[in-house]
Tab-separated table of C-alpha atoms in Angstrom:
chain	number	residue	atom	x	y	z
A	30	UNK	CA	-0.253	0.243	0.176
A	31	UNK	CA	1.469	3.278	-1.014
A	32	UNK	CA	2.402	5.976	1.474
A	33	UNK	CA	-0.139	7.815	2.655
A	34	UNK	CA	0.177	11.919	3.579
A	35	UNK	CA	-2.069	11.972	7.244
A	36	UNK	CA	-3.144	14.515	10.058
A	37	UNK	CA	-1.997	13.876	12.674
A	38	UNK	CA	-4.319	14.770	15.203
A	39	UNK	CA	-6.994	12.893	16.435
A	40	UNK	CA	-9.753	11.735	14.424
A	41	UNK	CA	-13.088	13.045	14.078
A	42	UNK	CA	-14.951	10.518	12.049
A	43	UNK	CA	-16.365	7.001	14.030
A	44	UNK	CA	-16.230	5.030	11.793
A	45	UNK	CA	-12.796	6.234	10.151
A	46	UNK	CA	-10.891	6.746	12.797
A	47	UNK	CA	-12.546	2.849	14.493
A	48	UNK	CA	-11.242	1.672	11.612
A	49	UNK	CA	-7.277	3.290	12.200
A	50	UNK	CA	-7.474	1.955	15.312
A	51	UNK	CA	-7.796	-1.367	13.899
A	52	UNK	CA	-4.542	-1.363	11.524
A	53	UNK	CA	-2.415	0.190	13.114
A	54	UNK	CA	-2.618	-1.272	16.687
A	55	UNK	CA	-2.402	-4.482	14.750
A	56	UNK	CA	0.902	-2.465	13.247
A	57	UNK	CA	2.333	-1.542	16.379
A	58	UNK	CA	1.865	-5.264	17.443
A	59	UNK	CA	3.796	-6.451	15.439
A	60	UNK	CA	6.992	-3.702	15.663
A	61	UNK	CA	6.969	-5.169	19.322
A	62	UNK	CA	7.433	-8.505	18.121
A	63	UNK	CA	9.735	-7.674	15.829
A	64	UNK	CA	11.571	-5.920	17.931
A	65	UNK	CA	11.847	-8.213	20.901
A	66	UNK	CA	12.457	-11.430	18.279
A	67	UNK	CA	15.298	-9.087	16.581
A	68	UNK	CA	16.855	-7.623	19.151
A	69	UNK	CA	16.302	-10.931	21.845
A	70	UNK	CA	15.215	-8.605	24.754
A	71	UNK	CA	12.077	-8.307	27.113
A	72	UNK	CA	8.972	-6.016	26.126
A	73	UNK	CA	5.564	-5.260	26.487
A	74	UNK	CA	2.780	-3.988	25.381
A	75	UNK	CA	-0.780	-2.924	27.059
A	76	UNK	CA	-3.739	-1.255	25.083
A	77	UNK	CA	-6.341	0.359	26.500
A	78	UNK	CA	-9.436	1.848	23.659
A	79	UNK	CA	-12.693	2.169	23.608
A	80	UNK	CA	-13.397	-0.010	21.366
A	81	UNK	CA	-12.311	-4.178	22.713
A	82	UNK	CA	-13.338	-5.123	26.428
A	83	UNK	CA	-10.204	-6.134	27.803
A	84	UNK	CA	-7.150	-4.048	27.338
A	85	UNK	CA	-4.851	-5.749	23.926
A	86	UNK	CA	-1.464	-7.125	25.093
A	87	UNK	CA	1.489	-8.408	24.198
A	88	UNK	CA	2.703	-10.791	23.934
A	89	UNK	CA	-0.170	-11.965	24.265
A	90	UNK	CA	-0.931	-14.179	26.913
A	91	UNK	CA	-0.790	-12.761	30.991
A	92	UNK	CA	2.247	-14.788	32.443
A	93	UNK	CA	3.668	-12.861	29.304
A	94	UNK	CA	2.938	-9.364	30.356
A	95	UNK	CA	3.386	-9.886	34.513
A	96	UNK	CA	6.670	-11.064	33.795
A	97	UNK	CA	8.138	-8.470	31.713
A	98	UNK	CA	5.967	-5.495	33.980
A	99	UNK	CA	7.754	-7.099	37.397
A	100	UNK	CA	11.294	-6.883	35.684
A	101	UNK	CA	10.359	-3.111	35.248
A	102	UNK	CA	9.141	-3.041	38.750
A	103	UNK	CA	10.959	-4.924	40.705
A	104	UNK	CA	13.868	-1.901	39.440
A	105	UNK	CA	14.661	0.573	40.966
A	106	UNK	CA	12.650	4.008	40.301
A	107	UNK	CA	16.286	5.983	39.348
A	108	UNK	CA	16.251	3.470	36.683
A	109	UNK	CA	12.762	3.800	35.734
A	110	UNK	CA	12.384	6.773	35.380
A	111	UNK	CA	15.211	7.605	33.238
A	112	UNK	CA	13.878	6.211	29.949
A	113	UNK	CA	10.636	6.380	30.643
A	114	UNK	CA	8.198	8.992	28.554
A	115	UNK	CA	4.785	10.996	27.507
A	116	UNK	CA	3.617	11.774	24.080
A	117	UNK	CA	4.453	15.030	25.475
A	118	UNK	CA	8.637	14.410	26.668
A	119	UNK	CA	8.125	11.614	23.930
A	120	UNK	CA	7.468	15.075	21.540
A	121	UNK	CA	9.657	17.148	22.709
A	122	UNK	CA	12.531	15.386	21.983
A	123	UNK	CA	12.103	14.549	18.358
A	124	UNK	CA	11.348	18.244	17.725
A	125	UNK	CA	15.178	18.692	18.697
A	126	UNK	CA	16.669	16.120	16.345
A	127	UNK	CA	14.505	17.065	13.776
A	128	UNK	CA	15.617	20.343	13.977
A	129	UNK	CA	19.061	18.926	14.367
A	130	UNK	CA	19.011	17.024	11.356
A	131	UNK	CA	17.439	20.030	9.305
A	132	UNK	CA	20.117	22.572	10.422
A	133	UNK	CA	22.588	20.092	9.398
A	134	UNK	CA	20.773	19.531	6.228
A	135	UNK	CA	20.296	22.610	5.411
A	136	UNK	CA	24.107	23.863	6.064
A	137	UNK	CA	25.065	20.644	3.802
A	138	UNK	CA	22.879	22.481	0.559
A	139	UNK	CA	24.313	24.892	0.927
A	140	UNK	CA	27.562	23.898	1.046
A	141	UNK	CA	27.142	21.999	-2.520
A	142	UNK	CA	25.596	24.361	-3.320
A	143	UNK	CA	28.145	27.073	-2.163
A	144	UNK	CA	31.182	25.012	-4.579
A	145	UNK	CA	29.155	25.344	-7.538
A	146	UNK	CA	28.764	29.011	-7.666
A	147	UNK	CA	32.379	28.097	-6.685
A	148	UNK	CA	32.888	26.582	-10.288
A	149	UNK	CA	30.735	28.591	-11.961
A	150	UNK	CA	32.893	31.798	-10.972
A	151	UNK	CA	35.580	30.295	-11.895
A	152	UNK	CA	35.372	29.930	-14.935
A	153	UNK	CA	34.347	33.475	-16.169
A	154	UNK	CA	30.639	34.181	-14.668
A	155	UNK	CA	30.016	37.591	-12.823
A	156	UNK	CA	30.693	38.198	-9.345
A	157	UNK	CA	28.078	40.819	-9.474
A	158	UNK	CA	25.240	39.815	-7.366
A	159	UNK	CA	26.562	38.154	-4.835
A	160	UNK	CA	26.380	39.418	-1.430
A	161	UNK	CA	28.788	38.986	1.097
A	162	UNK	CA	28.357	35.704	2.861
A	163	UNK	CA	29.139	34.009	-0.512
A	164	UNK	CA	31.416	35.354	-1.631
A	165	UNK	CA	33.072	34.446	2.456
A	166	UNK	CA	31.501	31.490	2.109
A	167	UNK	CA	33.535	31.347	-1.914
A	168	UNK	CA	37.014	32.313	0.540
A	169	UNK	CA	36.536	29.694	2.584
A	170	UNK	CA	35.340	26.851	0.038
A	171	UNK	CA	38.587	27.626	-2.229
A	172	UNK	CA	41.075	27.702	1.038
A	173	UNK	CA	39.806	24.862	1.690
A	174	UNK	CA	40.119	23.278	-2.361
A	175	UNK	CA	43.575	24.968	-2.805
A	176	UNK	CA	44.065	22.752	1.386
A	177	UNK	CA	43.343	20.410	-0.796
A	178	UNK	CA	45.504	20.039	-3.770
A	179	UNK	CA	48.003	21.328	-1.822
A	180	UNK	CA	47.912	17.144	-0.085
A	181	UNK	CA	47.368	15.717	-3.133
A	182	UNK	CA	50.750	17.137	-4.470
A	183	UNK	CA	52.529	16.648	-1.722
A	184	UNK	CA	51.408	13.590	-1.667
A	185	UNK	CA	52.434	12.711	-5.050
A	186	UNK	CA	55.767	14.306	-4.229
A	187	UNK	CA	56.254	11.490	-2.312
A	188	UNK	CA	54.851	9.176	-4.042
A	189	UNK	CA	57.299	10.187	-6.608
A	190	UNK	CA	60.628	10.366	-5.295
A	191	UNK	CA	59.859	6.658	-3.545
A	192	UNK	CA	59.308	5.184	-6.868
A	193	UNK	CA	61.944	6.776	-7.939
A	194	UNK	CA	61.533	5.823	-12.025
A	195	UNK	CA	61.489	8.035	-14.286
A	196	UNK	CA	57.047	7.741	-14.945
A	197	UNK	CA	57.415	10.631	-12.360
A	198	UNK	CA	59.306	12.949	-14.716
A	199	UNK	CA	58.910	16.679	-14.441
A	200	UNK	CA	56.936	16.023	-11.291
A	201	UNK	CA	59.788	17.754	-8.783
A	202	UNK	CA	60.498	20.840	-11.101
A	203	UNK	CA	56.628	21.281	-12.016
A	204	UNK	CA	55.521	21.754	-7.851
A	205	UNK	CA	58.709	23.653	-8.041
A	206	UNK	CA	56.926	26.247	-10.390
A	207	UNK	CA	53.671	25.437	-7.824
A	208	UNK	CA	55.238	26.453	-4.367
A	209	UNK	CA	55.641	29.537	-5.063
A	210	UNK	CA	52.353	30.038	-5.758
A	211	UNK	CA	50.498	28.598	-3.198
A	212	UNK	CA	49.725	31.549	-0.557
A	213	UNK	CA	49.510	31.381	3.025
A	214	UNK	CA	45.992	30.352	3.985
A	215	UNK	CA	45.287	30.225	7.331
A	216	UNK	CA	44.207	26.101	8.652
A	217	UNK	CA	41.801	27.253	11.763
A	218	UNK	CA	38.847	27.458	10.520
A	219	UNK	CA	37.597	26.502	13.034
A	220	UNK	CA	33.815	25.803	12.620
A	221	UNK	CA	33.926	25.441	8.780
A	222	UNK	CA	31.242	26.252	6.632
A	223	UNK	CA	28.766	28.523	8.337
A	224	UNK	CA	25.074	28.861	6.379
A	225	UNK	CA	23.109	32.388	5.046
A	226	UNK	CA	20.106	31.346	6.309
A	227	UNK	CA	17.598	35.128	5.753
A	228	UNK	CA	16.306	34.224	8.905
A	229	UNK	CA	14.119	38.100	7.864
A	230	UNK	CA	15.085	38.154	4.633
A	231	UNK	CA	17.999	40.613	5.089
A	232	UNK	CA	20.859	37.962	5.043
A	233	UNK	CA	19.890	35.761	2.062
A	234	UNK	CA	21.331	35.666	-1.500
A	235	UNK	CA	20.034	38.729	-3.909
A	236	UNK	CA	22.121	37.026	-6.605
A	237	UNK	CA	20.684	33.233	-5.884
A	238	UNK	CA	17.252	35.525	-4.941
A	239	UNK	CA	17.733	36.536	-9.350
A	240	UNK	CA	18.020	33.451	-10.354
A	241	UNK	CA	21.384	33.885	-12.693
A	242	UNK	CA	21.570	34.477	-17.156
A	243	UNK	CA	23.196	31.684	-19.033
A	244	UNK	CA	24.487	31.747	-21.889
A	245	UNK	CA	20.595	32.481	-23.875
A	246	UNK	CA	19.568	35.164	-22.006
A	247	UNK	CA	17.095	33.904	-20.447
A	248	UNK	CA	17.139	33.449	-16.524
A	249	UNK	CA	15.625	31.557	-13.700
A	250	UNK	CA	15.067	30.927	-10.324
A	251	UNK	CA	14.043	27.703	-7.811
A	252	UNK	CA	12.004	28.516	-4.741
A	253	UNK	CA	12.574	26.045	-1.702
A	254	UNK	CA	9.390	26.613	-0.202
A	255	UNK	CA	10.248	26.331	3.232
A	256	UNK	CA	12.584	27.747	4.382
A	257	UNK	CA	11.594	31.796	4.252
A	258	UNK	CA	14.175	33.378	1.621
A	259	UNK	CA	15.566	30.483	0.394
A	260	UNK	CA	15.927	30.025	-2.884
A	261	UNK	CA	17.964	27.635	-4.183
A	262	UNK	CA	20.260	27.870	-7.538
A	263	UNK	CA	19.475	23.983	-8.367
A	264	UNK	CA	16.828	24.843	-11.484
A	265	UNK	CA	19.224	27.523	-13.142
A	266	UNK	CA	22.848	25.638	-13.232
A	267	UNK	CA	21.639	22.484	-14.543
A	268	UNK	CA	19.928	25.160	-17.166
A	269	UNK	CA	23.277	26.906	-17.835
A	270	UNK	CA	26.152	25.367	-19.361
A	271	UNK	CA	30.146	26.116	-18.025
A	272	UNK	CA	32.373	26.666	-20.595
B	2	UNK	CA	28.575	-9.204	-10.997
B	3	UNK	CA	27.237	-10.143	-6.908
B	4	UNK	CA	27.884	-6.670	-5.721
B	5	UNK	CA	27.477	-4.232	-7.345
B	6	UNK	CA	23.448	-5.917	-7.649
B	7	UNK	CA	24.000	-5.330	-3.083
B	8	UNK	CA	24.993	-2.202	-3.445
B	9	UNK	CA	21.684	-0.069	-3.017
B	10	UNK	CA	19.658	-1.909	-2.414
B	11	UNK	CA	17.309	-0.060	0.352
B	12	UNK	CA	15.031	-1.771	2.167
B	13	UNK	CA	15.549	-5.171	2.630
B	14	UNK	CA	13.138	-8.349	3.817
B	15	UNK	CA	15.011	-9.711	6.645
B	16	UNK	CA	15.512	-12.247	8.464
B	17	UNK	CA	12.884	-12.573	12.097
B	18	UNK	CA	15.116	-14.249	13.791
B	19	UNK	CA	17.903	-12.500	16.770
B	20	UNK	CA	20.419	-11.096	15.043
B	21	UNK	CA	24.185	-12.206	14.388
B	22	UNK	CA	26.122	-9.369	14.476
B	23	UNK	CA	25.987	-7.347	17.840
B	24	UNK	CA	27.034	-3.874	16.140
B	25	UNK	CA	23.837	-4.219	14.269
B	26	UNK	CA	21.736	-5.351	16.484
B	27	UNK	CA	22.381	-2.354	18.609
B	28	UNK	CA	21.735	0.435	16.398
B	29	UNK	CA	18.223	-1.592	15.052
B	30	UNK	CA	17.762	-1.450	18.531
B	31	UNK	CA	17.544	2.217	19.119
B	32	UNK	CA	16.060	2.488	15.357
B	33	UNK	CA	12.859	0.094	16.702
B	34	UNK	CA	12.262	0.803	19.826
B	35	UNK	CA	12.928	4.914	18.720
B	36	UNK	CA	10.211	3.964	15.614
B	37	UNK	CA	8.194	1.615	18.739
B	38	UNK	CA	7.422	4.241	20.044
B	39	UNK	CA	6.890	7.131	17.413
B	40	UNK	CA	3.320	4.752	16.265
B	41	UNK	CA	2.408	4.178	19.487
B	42	UNK	CA	2.591	8.275	20.287
B	43	UNK	CA	-0.088	8.635	16.829
B	44	UNK	CA	-1.759	5.882	17.638
B	45	UNK	CA	-2.479	7.986	20.893
B	46	UNK	CA	-3.321	10.551	19.377
B	47	UNK	CA	-4.989	9.806	15.424
B	48	UNK	CA	-7.696	7.506	18.147
B	49	UNK	CA	-7.455	8.694	21.844
B	50	UNK	CA	-6.559	5.390	22.781
B	51	UNK	CA	-3.596	4.724	26.796
B	52	UNK	CA	-0.965	2.607	25.478
B	53	UNK	CA	1.746	1.809	27.232
B	54	UNK	CA	4.761	0.581	25.629
B	55	UNK	CA	8.036	-0.899	27.846
B	56	UNK	CA	10.818	-2.762	26.760
B	57	UNK	CA	14.386	-3.606	27.937
B	58	UNK	CA	17.906	-3.301	26.068
B	59	UNK	CA	20.656	-5.430	25.089
B	60	UNK	CA	22.313	-4.182	27.590
B	61	UNK	CA	19.241	-3.846	30.258
B	62	UNK	CA	18.138	-0.549	30.726
B	63	UNK	CA	14.882	-0.119	30.760
B	64	UNK	CA	13.307	2.843	27.757
B	65	UNK	CA	9.237	2.833	28.619
B	66	UNK	CA	6.466	5.292	26.966
B	67	UNK	CA	3.303	5.830	28.113
B	68	UNK	CA	0.066	7.782	27.441
B	69	UNK	CA	-1.336	9.628	29.673
B	70	UNK	CA	1.746	7.748	31.694
B	71	UNK	CA	3.218	3.983	31.981
B	72	UNK	CA	2.406	4.436	36.028
B	73	UNK	CA	-1.103	4.607	35.954
B	74	UNK	CA	-1.645	1.778	33.229
B	75	UNK	CA	0.553	-0.548	34.957
B	76	UNK	CA	-1.050	-0.366	37.896
B	77	UNK	CA	-4.546	-0.053	36.191
B	78	UNK	CA	-3.472	-3.644	34.341
B	79	UNK	CA	-1.836	-5.516	37.430
B	80	UNK	CA	-5.037	-4.574	39.603
B	81	UNK	CA	-7.377	-6.207	35.948
B	82	UNK	CA	-5.768	-7.394	33.353
B	83	UNK	CA	-8.810	-8.617	31.583
B	84	UNK	CA	-10.597	-5.586	31.903
B	85	UNK	CA	-10.663	-2.110	30.488
B	86	UNK	CA	-12.253	-0.937	32.784
B	87	UNK	CA	-13.843	2.824	31.887
B	88	UNK	CA	-12.005	5.396	34.297
B	89	UNK	CA	-13.388	7.211	36.726
B	90	UNK	CA	-14.408	11.070	35.430
B	91	UNK	CA	-16.118	12.899	36.683
B	92	UNK	CA	-14.340	14.527	37.835
B	93	UNK	CA	-14.142	18.835	36.606
B	94	UNK	CA	-10.569	19.358	37.431
B	95	UNK	CA	-9.220	15.761	36.390
B	96	UNK	CA	-10.633	16.786	33.030
B	97	UNK	CA	-9.002	20.042	32.865
B	98	UNK	CA	-6.238	18.977	33.444
B	99	UNK	CA	-6.412	16.375	30.192
B	100	UNK	CA	-7.932	19.281	28.153
B	101	UNK	CA	-4.777	21.440	28.902
B	102	UNK	CA	-2.381	18.567	28.412
B	103	UNK	CA	-4.135	17.338	24.848
B	104	UNK	CA	-3.826	22.007	23.989
B	105	UNK	CA	-0.401	20.790	25.117
B	106	UNK	CA	-0.446	17.733	22.764
B	107	UNK	CA	-1.868	18.420	19.901
B	108	UNK	CA	0.540	22.571	19.214
B	109	UNK	CA	3.785	19.882	19.394
B	110	UNK	CA	2.275	17.772	17.057
B	111	UNK	CA	1.891	20.409	15.285
B	112	UNK	CA	5.440	21.420	14.964
B	113	UNK	CA	6.905	18.035	14.973
B	114	UNK	CA	5.042	17.573	11.605
B	115	UNK	CA	5.995	20.865	10.859
B	116	UNK	CA	9.899	20.377	11.428
B	117	UNK	CA	9.751	16.884	9.658
B	118	UNK	CA	8.152	18.522	6.331
B	119	UNK	CA	11.054	21.057	6.134
B	120	UNK	CA	13.474	18.931	7.311
B	121	UNK	CA	12.013	16.621	3.617
B	122	UNK	CA	11.346	19.163	1.393
B	123	UNK	CA	15.126	20.042	2.519
B	124	UNK	CA	16.915	17.032	1.910
B	125	UNK	CA	14.819	16.768	-0.838
B	126	UNK	CA	17.013	20.314	-2.534
B	127	UNK	CA	20.281	17.746	-0.982
B	128	UNK	CA	19.449	14.973	-3.565
B	129	UNK	CA	18.600	17.509	-6.561
B	130	UNK	CA	21.816	19.109	-5.756
B	131	UNK	CA	23.446	15.898	-5.526
B	132	UNK	CA	22.270	14.597	-9.248
B	133	UNK	CA	24.222	18.311	-10.807
B	134	UNK	CA	27.319	17.801	-8.938
B	135	UNK	CA	27.743	14.419	-11.086
B	136	UNK	CA	26.350	15.314	-14.051
B	137	UNK	CA	28.627	18.449	-14.222
B	138	UNK	CA	31.584	16.905	-12.816
B	139	UNK	CA	30.994	14.588	-16.038
B	140	UNK	CA	31.879	17.179	-18.306
B	141	UNK	CA	34.212	19.691	-16.440
B	142	UNK	CA	36.798	17.794	-14.838
B	143	UNK	CA	38.262	20.629	-12.531
B	144	UNK	CA	35.273	19.621	-10.566
B	145	UNK	CA	36.112	16.192	-9.650
B	146	UNK	CA	37.689	15.599	-5.838
B	147	UNK	CA	40.916	16.780	-5.865
B	148	UNK	CA	41.704	12.956	-4.927
B	149	UNK	CA	40.697	12.350	-8.583
B	150	UNK	CA	42.866	14.912	-10.596
B	151	UNK	CA	46.987	14.649	-12.314
B	152	UNK	CA	49.228	16.552	-11.870
B	153	UNK	CA	48.529	18.632	-14.887
B	154	UNK	CA	45.333	19.512	-14.388
B	155	UNK	CA	45.863	20.196	-9.653
B	156	UNK	CA	49.088	22.588	-11.107
B	157	UNK	CA	46.571	24.018	-13.737
B	158	UNK	CA	43.436	23.904	-10.803
B	159	UNK	CA	46.421	25.409	-8.366
B	160	UNK	CA	46.367	28.631	-10.772
B	161	UNK	CA	42.747	29.423	-11.517
B	162	UNK	CA	42.150	29.075	-7.557
B	163	UNK	CA	44.383	32.026	-6.419
B	164	UNK	CA	43.504	33.816	-9.018
B	165	UNK	CA	39.821	33.089	-8.467
B	166	UNK	CA	40.454	34.482	-3.685
B	167	UNK	CA	41.726	37.701	-5.345
B	168	UNK	CA	39.300	38.447	-7.426
B	169	UNK	CA	36.530	37.409	-4.538
B	170	UNK	CA	38.997	39.639	-2.935
B	171	UNK	CA	38.644	42.140	-4.857
B	172	UNK	CA	33.948	42.351	-5.625
B	173	UNK	CA	33.810	42.299	-1.974
B	174	UNK	CA	35.915	45.244	-1.518
B	175	UNK	CA	33.511	47.300	-3.894
B	176	UNK	CA	30.804	45.507	-2.571
B	177	UNK	CA	32.286	46.562	1.505
B	178	UNK	CA	32.427	50.959	-0.296
B	179	UNK	CA	29.475	50.152	-1.807
B	180	UNK	CA	26.257	48.749	0.847
B	181	UNK	CA	26.992	49.421	4.980
B	182	UNK	CA	26.995	45.968	5.530
B	183	UNK	CA	29.893	46.081	8.415
B	184	UNK	CA	30.746	42.311	7.691
B	185	UNK	CA	34.170	41.270	7.658
B	186	UNK	CA	34.325	39.999	3.706
B	187	UNK	CA	37.904	38.036	4.528
B	188	UNK	CA	40.163	36.434	6.136
B	189	UNK	CA	38.867	33.196	8.856
B	190	UNK	CA	35.500	31.939	10.033
B	191	UNK	CA	35.202	31.173	14.323
B	192	UNK	CA	31.190	30.390	15.713
B	193	UNK	CA	31.025	34.090	16.857
B	194	UNK	CA	29.963	35.277	12.919
B	195	UNK	CA	26.578	37.004	12.944
B	196	UNK	CA	25.353	34.185	10.142
B	197	UNK	CA	26.321	30.951	12.415
B	198	UNK	CA	23.596	32.430	15.272
B	199	UNK	CA	20.516	32.373	12.979
B	200	UNK	CA	19.360	28.347	13.630
B	201	UNK	CA	18.747	29.735	17.479
B	202	UNK	CA	15.469	30.215	16.220
B	203	UNK	CA	14.374	27.561	13.813
């Protein structure tokens, strides 16, 4: 059955609610069973509903449930409470976790996006519409690339030395040429990337907002509708052709 | 051939027996326990039922979920295991408390839904960006990872990047002089950079 989008609220329609209860109750019991079996752990579930005269339980026997319950009640209060949740505490925790994931995803997306912008600029695209934050981010990325290249050059140089063969002819002279070009980049990028989410629209990238003009003069913009003022350039670059 | 097929299979059927690899078992426990509580919470909200779930971890720690709370459900069950006796509910104070609690839950449910939707949307965006990146890497050699490039390409790229760095700096100076932004345009990032605090409001 296809994944269905549902509203997370009490189902007002009686028959719909009863039908949902039946399905989800069955699913929940199945999940408890699977968890217990796959991980070899003790578990129990008790469900009270207006649809049944007795509680629905797992394990299916009274003895099974009692066993787990006595194991539980035997534990010191402290141990129990550490990881005991009700709906409210559970939901709060979920919100925190999801927000963290969101933050990370936005940051990663921004990095991907700006890397593309950097490469576009590298091949001559106009930088006029980039704001300070964008320029800062691009500078960071450029420095990051330079560091990576330096590392690789070092490796190649060393392996060339170790191999001591003529296969790496010209490696050393070229590297000596490159060295003076390598500026002194500061390796202390402690927090790395900083996203510039437009909380109040002030810091949003005007370059991104305006879309960018590709070779044919057409422009386009892509809107991520969930976060305000955060248009992306994914579609733009797909249409533009780097030279 | 077999290895390629096995690479990105996603959902696969698993054997319904205790897992063999302990590291997998622990991860599975963590994920499934979390998912189980999520389903229980949804069932409570959607159908207005009362649930308690108790799970022991492989490390003998206990995790429990209960609505309205674990203790009342457990007590209720232990006193009469076979009957779903309706709770005495005529005290208006209890009703008010229940109403307040469920309003709070409603609020939290709405927030969870909202943040989850945002996350899904950003994930989709991330996938689109990745796809585009791969496409571009096929077309432009300089977009590939440094590890894939040979010495000549690296040298070329090095020079180009140094030039770009200078151009960006020039652009920043021009921008700074024509606007009233006081943001510094060069140098290292640290935690006090204005942009980094934006997520505190999320």
